PDB file of C-alpha atoms in Angstrom:
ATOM      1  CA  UNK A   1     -15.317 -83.559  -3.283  1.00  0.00           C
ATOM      2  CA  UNK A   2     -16.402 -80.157  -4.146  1.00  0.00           C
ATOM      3  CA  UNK A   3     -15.318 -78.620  -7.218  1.00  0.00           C
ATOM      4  CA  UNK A   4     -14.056 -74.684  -7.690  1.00  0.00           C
ATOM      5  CA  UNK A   5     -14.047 -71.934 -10.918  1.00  0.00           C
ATOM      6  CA  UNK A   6     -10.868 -69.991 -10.408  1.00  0.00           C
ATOM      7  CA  UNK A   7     -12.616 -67.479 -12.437  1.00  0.00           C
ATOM      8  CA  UNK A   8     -15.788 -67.680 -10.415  1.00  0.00           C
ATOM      9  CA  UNK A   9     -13.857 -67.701  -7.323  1.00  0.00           C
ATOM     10  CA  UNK A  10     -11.654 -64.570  -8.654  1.00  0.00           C
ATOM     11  CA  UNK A  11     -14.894 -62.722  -9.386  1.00  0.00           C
ATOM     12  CA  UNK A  12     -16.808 -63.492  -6.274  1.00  0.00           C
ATOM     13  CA  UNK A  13     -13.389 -61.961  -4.353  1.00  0.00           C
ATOM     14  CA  UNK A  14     -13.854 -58.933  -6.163  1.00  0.00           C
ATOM     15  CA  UNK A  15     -17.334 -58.322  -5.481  1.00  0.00           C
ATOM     16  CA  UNK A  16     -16.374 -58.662  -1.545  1.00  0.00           C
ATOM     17  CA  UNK A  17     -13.659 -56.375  -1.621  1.00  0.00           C
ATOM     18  CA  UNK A  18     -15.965 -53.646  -3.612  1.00  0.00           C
ATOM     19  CA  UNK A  19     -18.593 -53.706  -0.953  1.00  0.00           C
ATOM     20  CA  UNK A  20     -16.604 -53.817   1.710  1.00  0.00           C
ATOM     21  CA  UNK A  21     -17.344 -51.318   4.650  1.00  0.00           C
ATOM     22  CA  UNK A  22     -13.135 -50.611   4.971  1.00  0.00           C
ATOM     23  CA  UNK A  23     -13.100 -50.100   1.330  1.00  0.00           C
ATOM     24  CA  UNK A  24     -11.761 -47.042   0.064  1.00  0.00           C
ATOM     25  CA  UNK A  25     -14.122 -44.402  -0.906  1.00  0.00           C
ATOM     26  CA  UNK A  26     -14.072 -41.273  -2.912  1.00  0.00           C
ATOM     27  CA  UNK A  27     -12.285 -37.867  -1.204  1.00  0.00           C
ATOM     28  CA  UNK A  28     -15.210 -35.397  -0.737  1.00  0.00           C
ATOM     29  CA  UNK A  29     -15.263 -32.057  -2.527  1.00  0.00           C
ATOM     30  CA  UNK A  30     -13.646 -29.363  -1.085  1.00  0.00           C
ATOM     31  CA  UNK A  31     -16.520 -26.484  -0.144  1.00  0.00           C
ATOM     32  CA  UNK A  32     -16.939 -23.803  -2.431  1.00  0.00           C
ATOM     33  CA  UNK A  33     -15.032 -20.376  -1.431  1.00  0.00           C
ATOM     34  CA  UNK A  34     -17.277 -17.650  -0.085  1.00  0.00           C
ATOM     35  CA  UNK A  35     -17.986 -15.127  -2.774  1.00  0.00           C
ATOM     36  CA  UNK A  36     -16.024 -12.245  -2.549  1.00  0.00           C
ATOM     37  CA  UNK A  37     -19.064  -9.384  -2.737  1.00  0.00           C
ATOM     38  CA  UNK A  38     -22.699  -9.983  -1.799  1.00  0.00           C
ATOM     39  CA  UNK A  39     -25.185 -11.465  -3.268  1.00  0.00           C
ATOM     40  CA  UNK A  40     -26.429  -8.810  -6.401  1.00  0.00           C
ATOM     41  CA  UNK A  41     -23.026  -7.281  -6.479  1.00  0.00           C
ATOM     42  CA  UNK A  42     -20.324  -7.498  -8.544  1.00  0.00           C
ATOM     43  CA  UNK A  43     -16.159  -7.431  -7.981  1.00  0.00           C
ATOM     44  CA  UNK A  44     -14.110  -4.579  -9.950  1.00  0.00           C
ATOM     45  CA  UNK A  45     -10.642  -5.011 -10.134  1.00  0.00           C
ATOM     46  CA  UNK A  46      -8.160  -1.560 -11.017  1.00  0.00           C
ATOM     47  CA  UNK A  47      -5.008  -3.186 -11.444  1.00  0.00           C
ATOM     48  CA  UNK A  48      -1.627  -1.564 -11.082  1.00  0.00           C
ATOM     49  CA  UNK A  49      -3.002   2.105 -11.050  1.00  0.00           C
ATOM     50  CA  UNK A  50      -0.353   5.341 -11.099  1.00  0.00           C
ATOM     51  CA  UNK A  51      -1.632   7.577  -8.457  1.00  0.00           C
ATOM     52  CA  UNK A  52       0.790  10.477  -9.570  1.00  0.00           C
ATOM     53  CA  UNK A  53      -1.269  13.586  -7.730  1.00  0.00           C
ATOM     54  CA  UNK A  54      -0.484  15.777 -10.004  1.00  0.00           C
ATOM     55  CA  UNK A  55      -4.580  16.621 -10.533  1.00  0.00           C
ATOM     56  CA  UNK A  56      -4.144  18.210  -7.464  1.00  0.00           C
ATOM     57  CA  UNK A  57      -2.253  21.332  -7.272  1.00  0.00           C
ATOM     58  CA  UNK A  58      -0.714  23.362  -4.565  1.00  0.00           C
ATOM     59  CA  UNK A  59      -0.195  27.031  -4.584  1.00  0.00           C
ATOM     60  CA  UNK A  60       2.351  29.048  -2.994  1.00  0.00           C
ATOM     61  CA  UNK A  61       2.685  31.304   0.089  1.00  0.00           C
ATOM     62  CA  UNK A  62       3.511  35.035  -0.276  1.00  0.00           C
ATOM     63  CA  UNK A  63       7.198  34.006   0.399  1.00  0.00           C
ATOM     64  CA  UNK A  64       7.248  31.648  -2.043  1.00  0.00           C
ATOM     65  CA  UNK A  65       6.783  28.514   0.062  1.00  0.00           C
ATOM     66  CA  UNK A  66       4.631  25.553  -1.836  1.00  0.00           C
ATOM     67  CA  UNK A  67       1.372  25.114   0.248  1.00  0.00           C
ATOM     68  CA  UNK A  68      -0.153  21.293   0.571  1.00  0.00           C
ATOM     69  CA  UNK A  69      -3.625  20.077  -0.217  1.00  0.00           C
ATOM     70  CA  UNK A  70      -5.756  17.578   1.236  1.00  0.00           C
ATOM     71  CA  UNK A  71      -6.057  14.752  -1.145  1.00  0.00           C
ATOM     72  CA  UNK A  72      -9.383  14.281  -1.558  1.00  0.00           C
ATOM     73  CA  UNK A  73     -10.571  10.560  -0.117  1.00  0.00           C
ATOM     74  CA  UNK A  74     -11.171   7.787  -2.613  1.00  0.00           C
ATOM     75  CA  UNK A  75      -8.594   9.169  -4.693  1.00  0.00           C
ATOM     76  CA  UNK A  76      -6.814   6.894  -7.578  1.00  0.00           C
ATOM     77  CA  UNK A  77      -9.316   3.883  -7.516  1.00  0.00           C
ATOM     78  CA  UNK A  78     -11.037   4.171  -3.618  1.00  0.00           C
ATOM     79  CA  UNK A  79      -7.977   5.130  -1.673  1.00  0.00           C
ATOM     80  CA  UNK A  80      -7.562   7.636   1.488  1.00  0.00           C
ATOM     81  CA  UNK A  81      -4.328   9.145   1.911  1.00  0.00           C
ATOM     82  CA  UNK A  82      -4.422  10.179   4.984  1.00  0.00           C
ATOM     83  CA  UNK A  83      -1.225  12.478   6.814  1.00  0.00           C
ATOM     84  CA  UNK A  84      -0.309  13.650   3.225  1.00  0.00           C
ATOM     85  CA  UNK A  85      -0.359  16.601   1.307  1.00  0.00           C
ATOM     86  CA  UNK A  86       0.232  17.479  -2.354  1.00  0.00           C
ATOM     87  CA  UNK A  87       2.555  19.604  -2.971  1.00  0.00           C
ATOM     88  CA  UNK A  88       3.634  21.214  -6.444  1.00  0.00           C
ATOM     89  CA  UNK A  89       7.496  21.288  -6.747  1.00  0.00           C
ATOM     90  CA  UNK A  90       8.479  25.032  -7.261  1.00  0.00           C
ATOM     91  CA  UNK A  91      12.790  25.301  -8.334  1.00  0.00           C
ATOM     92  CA  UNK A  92      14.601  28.678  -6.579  1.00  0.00           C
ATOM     93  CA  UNK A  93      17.366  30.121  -7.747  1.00  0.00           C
ATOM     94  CA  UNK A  94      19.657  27.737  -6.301  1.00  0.00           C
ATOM     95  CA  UNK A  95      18.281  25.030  -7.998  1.00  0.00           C
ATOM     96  CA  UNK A  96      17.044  23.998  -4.920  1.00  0.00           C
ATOM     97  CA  UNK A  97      13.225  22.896  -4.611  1.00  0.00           C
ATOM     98  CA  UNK A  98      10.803  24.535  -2.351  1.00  0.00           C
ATOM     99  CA  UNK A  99       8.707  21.019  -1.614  1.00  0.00           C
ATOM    100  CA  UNK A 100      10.087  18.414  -2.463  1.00  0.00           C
ATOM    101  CA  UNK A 101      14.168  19.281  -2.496  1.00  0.00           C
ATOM    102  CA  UNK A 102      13.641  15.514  -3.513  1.00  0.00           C
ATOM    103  CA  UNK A 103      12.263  16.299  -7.306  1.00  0.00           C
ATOM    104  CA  UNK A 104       8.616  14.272  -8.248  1.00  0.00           C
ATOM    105  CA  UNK A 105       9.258  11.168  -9.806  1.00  0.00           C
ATOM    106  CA  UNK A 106       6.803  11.574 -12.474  1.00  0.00           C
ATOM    107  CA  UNK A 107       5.369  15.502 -13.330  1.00  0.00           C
ATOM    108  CA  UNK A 108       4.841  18.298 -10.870  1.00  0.00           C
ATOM    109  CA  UNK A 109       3.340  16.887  -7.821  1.00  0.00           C
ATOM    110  CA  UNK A 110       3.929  14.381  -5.427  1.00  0.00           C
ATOM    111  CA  UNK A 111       2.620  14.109  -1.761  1.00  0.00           C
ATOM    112  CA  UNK A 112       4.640  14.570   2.044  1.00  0.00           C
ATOM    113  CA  UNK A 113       3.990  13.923   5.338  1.00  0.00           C
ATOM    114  CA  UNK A 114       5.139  15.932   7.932  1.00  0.00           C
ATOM    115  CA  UNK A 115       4.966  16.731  12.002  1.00  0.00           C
ATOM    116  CA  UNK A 116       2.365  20.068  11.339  1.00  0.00           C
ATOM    117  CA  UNK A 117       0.541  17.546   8.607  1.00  0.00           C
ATOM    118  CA  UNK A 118       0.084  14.654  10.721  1.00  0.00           C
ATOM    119  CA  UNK A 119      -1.115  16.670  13.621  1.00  0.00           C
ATOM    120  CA  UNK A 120      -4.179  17.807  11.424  1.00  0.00           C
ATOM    121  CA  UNK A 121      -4.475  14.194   9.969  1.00  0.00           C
ATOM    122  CA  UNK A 122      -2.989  11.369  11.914  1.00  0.00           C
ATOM    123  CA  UNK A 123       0.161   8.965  11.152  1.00  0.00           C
ATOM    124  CA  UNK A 124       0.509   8.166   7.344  1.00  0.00           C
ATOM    125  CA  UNK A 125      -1.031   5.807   5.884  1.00  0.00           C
ATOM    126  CA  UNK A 126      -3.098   3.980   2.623  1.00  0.00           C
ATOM    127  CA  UNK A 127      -6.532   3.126   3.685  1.00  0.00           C
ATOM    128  CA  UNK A 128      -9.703   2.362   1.955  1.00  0.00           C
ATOM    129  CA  UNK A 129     -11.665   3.101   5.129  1.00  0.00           C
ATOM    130  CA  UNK A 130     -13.737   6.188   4.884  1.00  0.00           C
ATOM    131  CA  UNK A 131     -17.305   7.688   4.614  1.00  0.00           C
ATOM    132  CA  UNK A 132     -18.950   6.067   1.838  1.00  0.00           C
ATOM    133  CA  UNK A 133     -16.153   3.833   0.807  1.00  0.00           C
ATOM    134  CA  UNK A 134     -17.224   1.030  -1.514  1.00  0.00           C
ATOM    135  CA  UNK A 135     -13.048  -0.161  -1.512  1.00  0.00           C
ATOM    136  CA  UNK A 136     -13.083  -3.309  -0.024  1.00  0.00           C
ATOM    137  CA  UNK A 137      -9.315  -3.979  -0.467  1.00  0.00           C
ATOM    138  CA  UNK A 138      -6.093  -2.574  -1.991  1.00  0.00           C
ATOM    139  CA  UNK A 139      -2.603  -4.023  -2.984  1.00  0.00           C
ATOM    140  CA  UNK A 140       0.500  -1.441  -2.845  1.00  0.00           C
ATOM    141  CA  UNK A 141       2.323  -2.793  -5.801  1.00  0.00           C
ATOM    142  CA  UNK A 142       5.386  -0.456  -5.527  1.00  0.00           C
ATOM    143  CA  UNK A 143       6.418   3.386  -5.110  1.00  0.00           C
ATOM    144  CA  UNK A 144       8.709   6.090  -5.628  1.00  0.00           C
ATOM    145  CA  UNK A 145      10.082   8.054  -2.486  1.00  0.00           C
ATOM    146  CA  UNK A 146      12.591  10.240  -1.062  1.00  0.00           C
ATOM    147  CA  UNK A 147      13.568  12.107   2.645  1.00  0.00           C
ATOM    148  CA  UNK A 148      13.990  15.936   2.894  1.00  0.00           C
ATOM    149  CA  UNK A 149      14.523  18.382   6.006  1.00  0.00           C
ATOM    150  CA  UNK A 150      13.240  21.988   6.074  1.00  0.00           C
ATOM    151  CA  UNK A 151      11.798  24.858   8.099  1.00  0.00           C
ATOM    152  CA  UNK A 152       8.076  25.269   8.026  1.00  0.00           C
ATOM    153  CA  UNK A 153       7.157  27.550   5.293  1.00  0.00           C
ATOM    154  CA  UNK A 154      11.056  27.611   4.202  1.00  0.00           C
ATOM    155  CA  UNK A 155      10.739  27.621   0.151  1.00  0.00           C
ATOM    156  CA  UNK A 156      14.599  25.614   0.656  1.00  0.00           C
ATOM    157  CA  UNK A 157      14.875  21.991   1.504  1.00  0.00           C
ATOM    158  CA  UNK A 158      17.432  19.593   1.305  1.00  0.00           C
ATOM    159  CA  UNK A 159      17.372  15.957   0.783  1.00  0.00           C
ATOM    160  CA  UNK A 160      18.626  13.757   3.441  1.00  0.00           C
ATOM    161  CA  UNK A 161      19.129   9.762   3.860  1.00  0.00           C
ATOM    162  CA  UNK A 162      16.040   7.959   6.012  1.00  0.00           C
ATOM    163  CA  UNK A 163      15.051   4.900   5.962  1.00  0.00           C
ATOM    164  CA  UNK A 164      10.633   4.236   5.120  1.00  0.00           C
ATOM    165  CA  UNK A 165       8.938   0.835   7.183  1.00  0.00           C
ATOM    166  CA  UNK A 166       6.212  -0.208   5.966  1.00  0.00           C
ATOM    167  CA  UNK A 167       3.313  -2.341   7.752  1.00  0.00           C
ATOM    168  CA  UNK A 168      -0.168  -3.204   5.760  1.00  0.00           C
ATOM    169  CA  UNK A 169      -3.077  -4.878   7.809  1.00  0.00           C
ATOM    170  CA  UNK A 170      -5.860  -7.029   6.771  1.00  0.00           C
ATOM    171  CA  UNK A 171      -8.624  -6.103   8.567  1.00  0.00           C
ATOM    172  CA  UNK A 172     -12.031  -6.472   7.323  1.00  0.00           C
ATOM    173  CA  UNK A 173     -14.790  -4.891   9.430  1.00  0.00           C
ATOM    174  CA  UNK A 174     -12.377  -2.388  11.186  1.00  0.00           C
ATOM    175  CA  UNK A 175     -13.444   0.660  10.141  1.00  0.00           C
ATOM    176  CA  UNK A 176     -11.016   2.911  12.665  1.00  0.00           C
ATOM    177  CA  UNK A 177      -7.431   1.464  11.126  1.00  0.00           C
ATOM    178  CA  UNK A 178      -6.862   0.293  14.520  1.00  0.00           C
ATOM    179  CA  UNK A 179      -3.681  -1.952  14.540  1.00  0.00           C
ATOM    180  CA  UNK A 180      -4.644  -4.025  18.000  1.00  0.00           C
ATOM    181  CA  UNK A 181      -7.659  -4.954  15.779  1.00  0.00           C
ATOM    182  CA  UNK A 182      -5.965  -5.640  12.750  1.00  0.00           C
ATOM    183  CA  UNK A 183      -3.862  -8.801  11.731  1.00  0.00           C
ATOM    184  CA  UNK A 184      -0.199  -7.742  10.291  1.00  0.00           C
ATOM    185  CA  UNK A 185      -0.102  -8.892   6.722  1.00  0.00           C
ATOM    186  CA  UNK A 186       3.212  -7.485   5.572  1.00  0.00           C
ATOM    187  CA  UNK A 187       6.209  -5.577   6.743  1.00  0.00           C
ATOM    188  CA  UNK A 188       8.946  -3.785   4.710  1.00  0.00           C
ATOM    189  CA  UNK A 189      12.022  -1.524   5.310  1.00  0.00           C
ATOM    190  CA  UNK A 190      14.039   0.149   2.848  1.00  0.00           C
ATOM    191  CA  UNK A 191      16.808   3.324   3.068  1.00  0.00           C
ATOM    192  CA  UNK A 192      17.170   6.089   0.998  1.00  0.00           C
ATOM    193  CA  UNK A 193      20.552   7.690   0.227  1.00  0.00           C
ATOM    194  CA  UNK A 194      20.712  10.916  -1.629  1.00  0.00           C
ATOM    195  CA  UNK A 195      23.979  11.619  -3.128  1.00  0.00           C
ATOM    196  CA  UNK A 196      24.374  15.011  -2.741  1.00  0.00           C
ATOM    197  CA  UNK A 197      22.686  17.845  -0.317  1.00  0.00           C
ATOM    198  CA  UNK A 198      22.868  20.294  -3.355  1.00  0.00           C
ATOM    199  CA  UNK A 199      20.237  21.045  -6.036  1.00  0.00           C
ATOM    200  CA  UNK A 200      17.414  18.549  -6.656  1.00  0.00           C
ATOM    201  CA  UNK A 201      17.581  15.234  -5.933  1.00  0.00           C
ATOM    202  CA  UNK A 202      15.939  11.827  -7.492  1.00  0.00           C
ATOM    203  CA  UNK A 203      13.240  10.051  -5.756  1.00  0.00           C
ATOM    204  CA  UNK A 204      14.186   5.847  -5.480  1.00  0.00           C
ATOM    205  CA  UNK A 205      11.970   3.194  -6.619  1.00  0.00           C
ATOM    206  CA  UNK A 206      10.940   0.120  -4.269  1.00  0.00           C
ATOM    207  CA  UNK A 207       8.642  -2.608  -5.561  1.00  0.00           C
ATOM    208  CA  UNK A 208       6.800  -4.062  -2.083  1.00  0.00           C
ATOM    209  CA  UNK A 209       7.079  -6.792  -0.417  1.00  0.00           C
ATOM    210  CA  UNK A 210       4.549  -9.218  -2.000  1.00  0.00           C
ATOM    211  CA  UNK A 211       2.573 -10.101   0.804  1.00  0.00           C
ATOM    212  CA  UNK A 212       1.359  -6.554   0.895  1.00  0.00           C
ATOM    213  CA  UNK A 213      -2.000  -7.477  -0.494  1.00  0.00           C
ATOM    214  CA  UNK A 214      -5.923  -7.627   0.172  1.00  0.00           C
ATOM    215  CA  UNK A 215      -5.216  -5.154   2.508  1.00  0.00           C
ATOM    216  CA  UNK A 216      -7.297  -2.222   4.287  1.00  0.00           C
ATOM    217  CA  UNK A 217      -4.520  -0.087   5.868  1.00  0.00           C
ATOM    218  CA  UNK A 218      -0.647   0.584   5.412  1.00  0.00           C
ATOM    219  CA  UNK A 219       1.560   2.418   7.385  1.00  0.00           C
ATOM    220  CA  UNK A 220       4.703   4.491   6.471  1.00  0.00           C
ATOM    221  CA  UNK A 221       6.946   5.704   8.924  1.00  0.00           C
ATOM    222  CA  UNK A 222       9.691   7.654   8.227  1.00  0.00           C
ATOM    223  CA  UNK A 223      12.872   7.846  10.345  1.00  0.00           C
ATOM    224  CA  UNK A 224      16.062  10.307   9.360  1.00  0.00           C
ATOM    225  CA  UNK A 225      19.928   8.762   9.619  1.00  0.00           C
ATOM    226  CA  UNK A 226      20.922  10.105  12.764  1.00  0.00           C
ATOM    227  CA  UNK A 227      24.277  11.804  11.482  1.00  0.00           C
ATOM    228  CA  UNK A 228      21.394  13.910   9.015  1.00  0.00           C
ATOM    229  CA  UNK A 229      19.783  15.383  11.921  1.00  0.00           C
ATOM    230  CA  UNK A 230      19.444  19.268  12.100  1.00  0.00           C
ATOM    231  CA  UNK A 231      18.122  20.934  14.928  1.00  0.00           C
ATOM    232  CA  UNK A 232      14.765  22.926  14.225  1.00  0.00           C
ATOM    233  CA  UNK A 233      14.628  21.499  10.870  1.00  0.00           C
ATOM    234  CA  UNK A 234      11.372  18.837  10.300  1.00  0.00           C
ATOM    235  CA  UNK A 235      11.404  15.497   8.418  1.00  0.00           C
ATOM    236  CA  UNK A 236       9.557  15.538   5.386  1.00  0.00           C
ATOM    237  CA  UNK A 237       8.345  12.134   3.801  1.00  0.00           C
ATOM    238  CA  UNK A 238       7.856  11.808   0.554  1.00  0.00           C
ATOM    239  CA  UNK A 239       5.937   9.617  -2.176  1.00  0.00           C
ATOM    240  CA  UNK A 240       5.305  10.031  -5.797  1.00  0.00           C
ATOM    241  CA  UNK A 241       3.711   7.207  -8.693  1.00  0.00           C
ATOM    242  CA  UNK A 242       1.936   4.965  -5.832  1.00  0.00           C
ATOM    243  CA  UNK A 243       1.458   1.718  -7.862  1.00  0.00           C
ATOM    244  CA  UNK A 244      -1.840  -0.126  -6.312  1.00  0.00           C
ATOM    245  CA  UNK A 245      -4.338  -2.570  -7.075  1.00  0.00           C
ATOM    246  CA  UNK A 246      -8.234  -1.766  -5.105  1.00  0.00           C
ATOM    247  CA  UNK A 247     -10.892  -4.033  -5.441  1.00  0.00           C
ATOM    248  CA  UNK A 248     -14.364  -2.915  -5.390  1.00  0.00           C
ATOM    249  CA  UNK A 249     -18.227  -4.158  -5.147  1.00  0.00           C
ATOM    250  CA  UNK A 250     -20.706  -2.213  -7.398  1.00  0.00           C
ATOM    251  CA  UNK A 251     -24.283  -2.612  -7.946  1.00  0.00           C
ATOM    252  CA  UNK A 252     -26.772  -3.259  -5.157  1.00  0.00           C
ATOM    253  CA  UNK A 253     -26.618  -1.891  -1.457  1.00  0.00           C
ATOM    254  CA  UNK A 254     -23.224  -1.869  -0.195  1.00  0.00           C
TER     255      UNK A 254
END
């Protein structure tokens, strides 16, 4: 009769199980992500910049009446602002603001959108498409903003209650901010409710949604409370201390 090793048995079992064709085998790596920039460029990161506008000053009509200015694109790390002016707050004798009636947040300035503005420069927005951008992304972090009515070139506004949607869209290789060929990222809604329709009023602070980020356009739209309404009177929007993050590649060809 045949004899048998336990222990040679126990190692020959072994050895069959290891080279086994059903044996387990390792997970395989998981591919490397593409590289943000090109090849010979390098990422830049501006986190949580204050675009305040108040480098770019307004000056007044011959009635007194603030007067915007185009805010020059790639301002405050890359960005385009387009459908906003600066304006430079100017107080009457009432106590009641010329642009904004809603007071800055943060120093002089701070920028509106309005029917005659977006006219001359489309629907609001946050972009980092324009000629010779290098801004290959943005986060909007958080902001300060208010709702005003007034006659055009009126030095008197007065702050009313609105409520500001946002909408940012990724999409990389649009360079027209078309929505139907962009992919909705984020959305946000928030009111604002002045206290009083007298004197100057406080801007409110919103921090953004979170998914508002790696973005290439964003969207504000501005809508008054019905009950607000004034006939002939225009709906200005207003933001002030525009908290972003842009994201850049530098060196090489872009």
């Amino acid at each position: 009769m045949p004899s048998f090793s336990k222990t040679s048995t126990l190692l020959s079992l072994v050895a069959y199980v290891a080279a086994a064709p059903w044996g387990v085998s390792s997970p395989s790596p998981s591919p490397a992500p593409a590289p943000f920039c090109p090849a010979g460029q390098q990422e830049v990161i501006s986190s949580n910049q204050d675009c305040n506008f108040d480098d770019i000053s307004g000056g007044l009509t011959a009635a007194g009446a603030p007067v915007g200015v185009t805010i020059p694109q790639g301002y405050c790390g890359g960005l385009y602002f387009q459908g906003y002016q600066s304006f430079t707050a100017v107080p009457t004798e009432l106590g009641i603001y010329g642009t904004p009636g809603v007071e800055p947040h943060s120093g002089t300035n701070d920028i509106a959108t309005a029917p005659q503005i977006q006219m001359m420069s489309g629907q609001p927005m946050i972009s980092v498409n324009y000629a010779g951008s290098t801004t290959k992304n943005f986060d909007l972090n958080s902001i300060y903003f208010g709702c005003e009515i007034g006659l055009e070139n009126s030095v008197a506004a007065v702050p009313v209650g609105c409520t500001l949607s946002i909408a940012g869209y990724k999409a990389p290789g649009n360079s027209d901010n078309e929505v139907s060929e962009a992919t909705l990222a984020c959305s946000d809604s928030v009111q604002y409710n002045p206290t009083t329709m007298v004197g100057g009023q406080q801007m409110a602070f919103h921090t953004v949604s979170p998914d508002c980020k790696g973005l290439q356009f964003l969207t504000f739209n501005y809508v008054i409370n019905p009950e607000e309404a004034v006939a002939g009177a225009n709906l200005i929007g207003l933001l002030d201390d525009v908290n972003t993050t842009t994201r850049k590649c530098v060196g090489g060809s872009s």
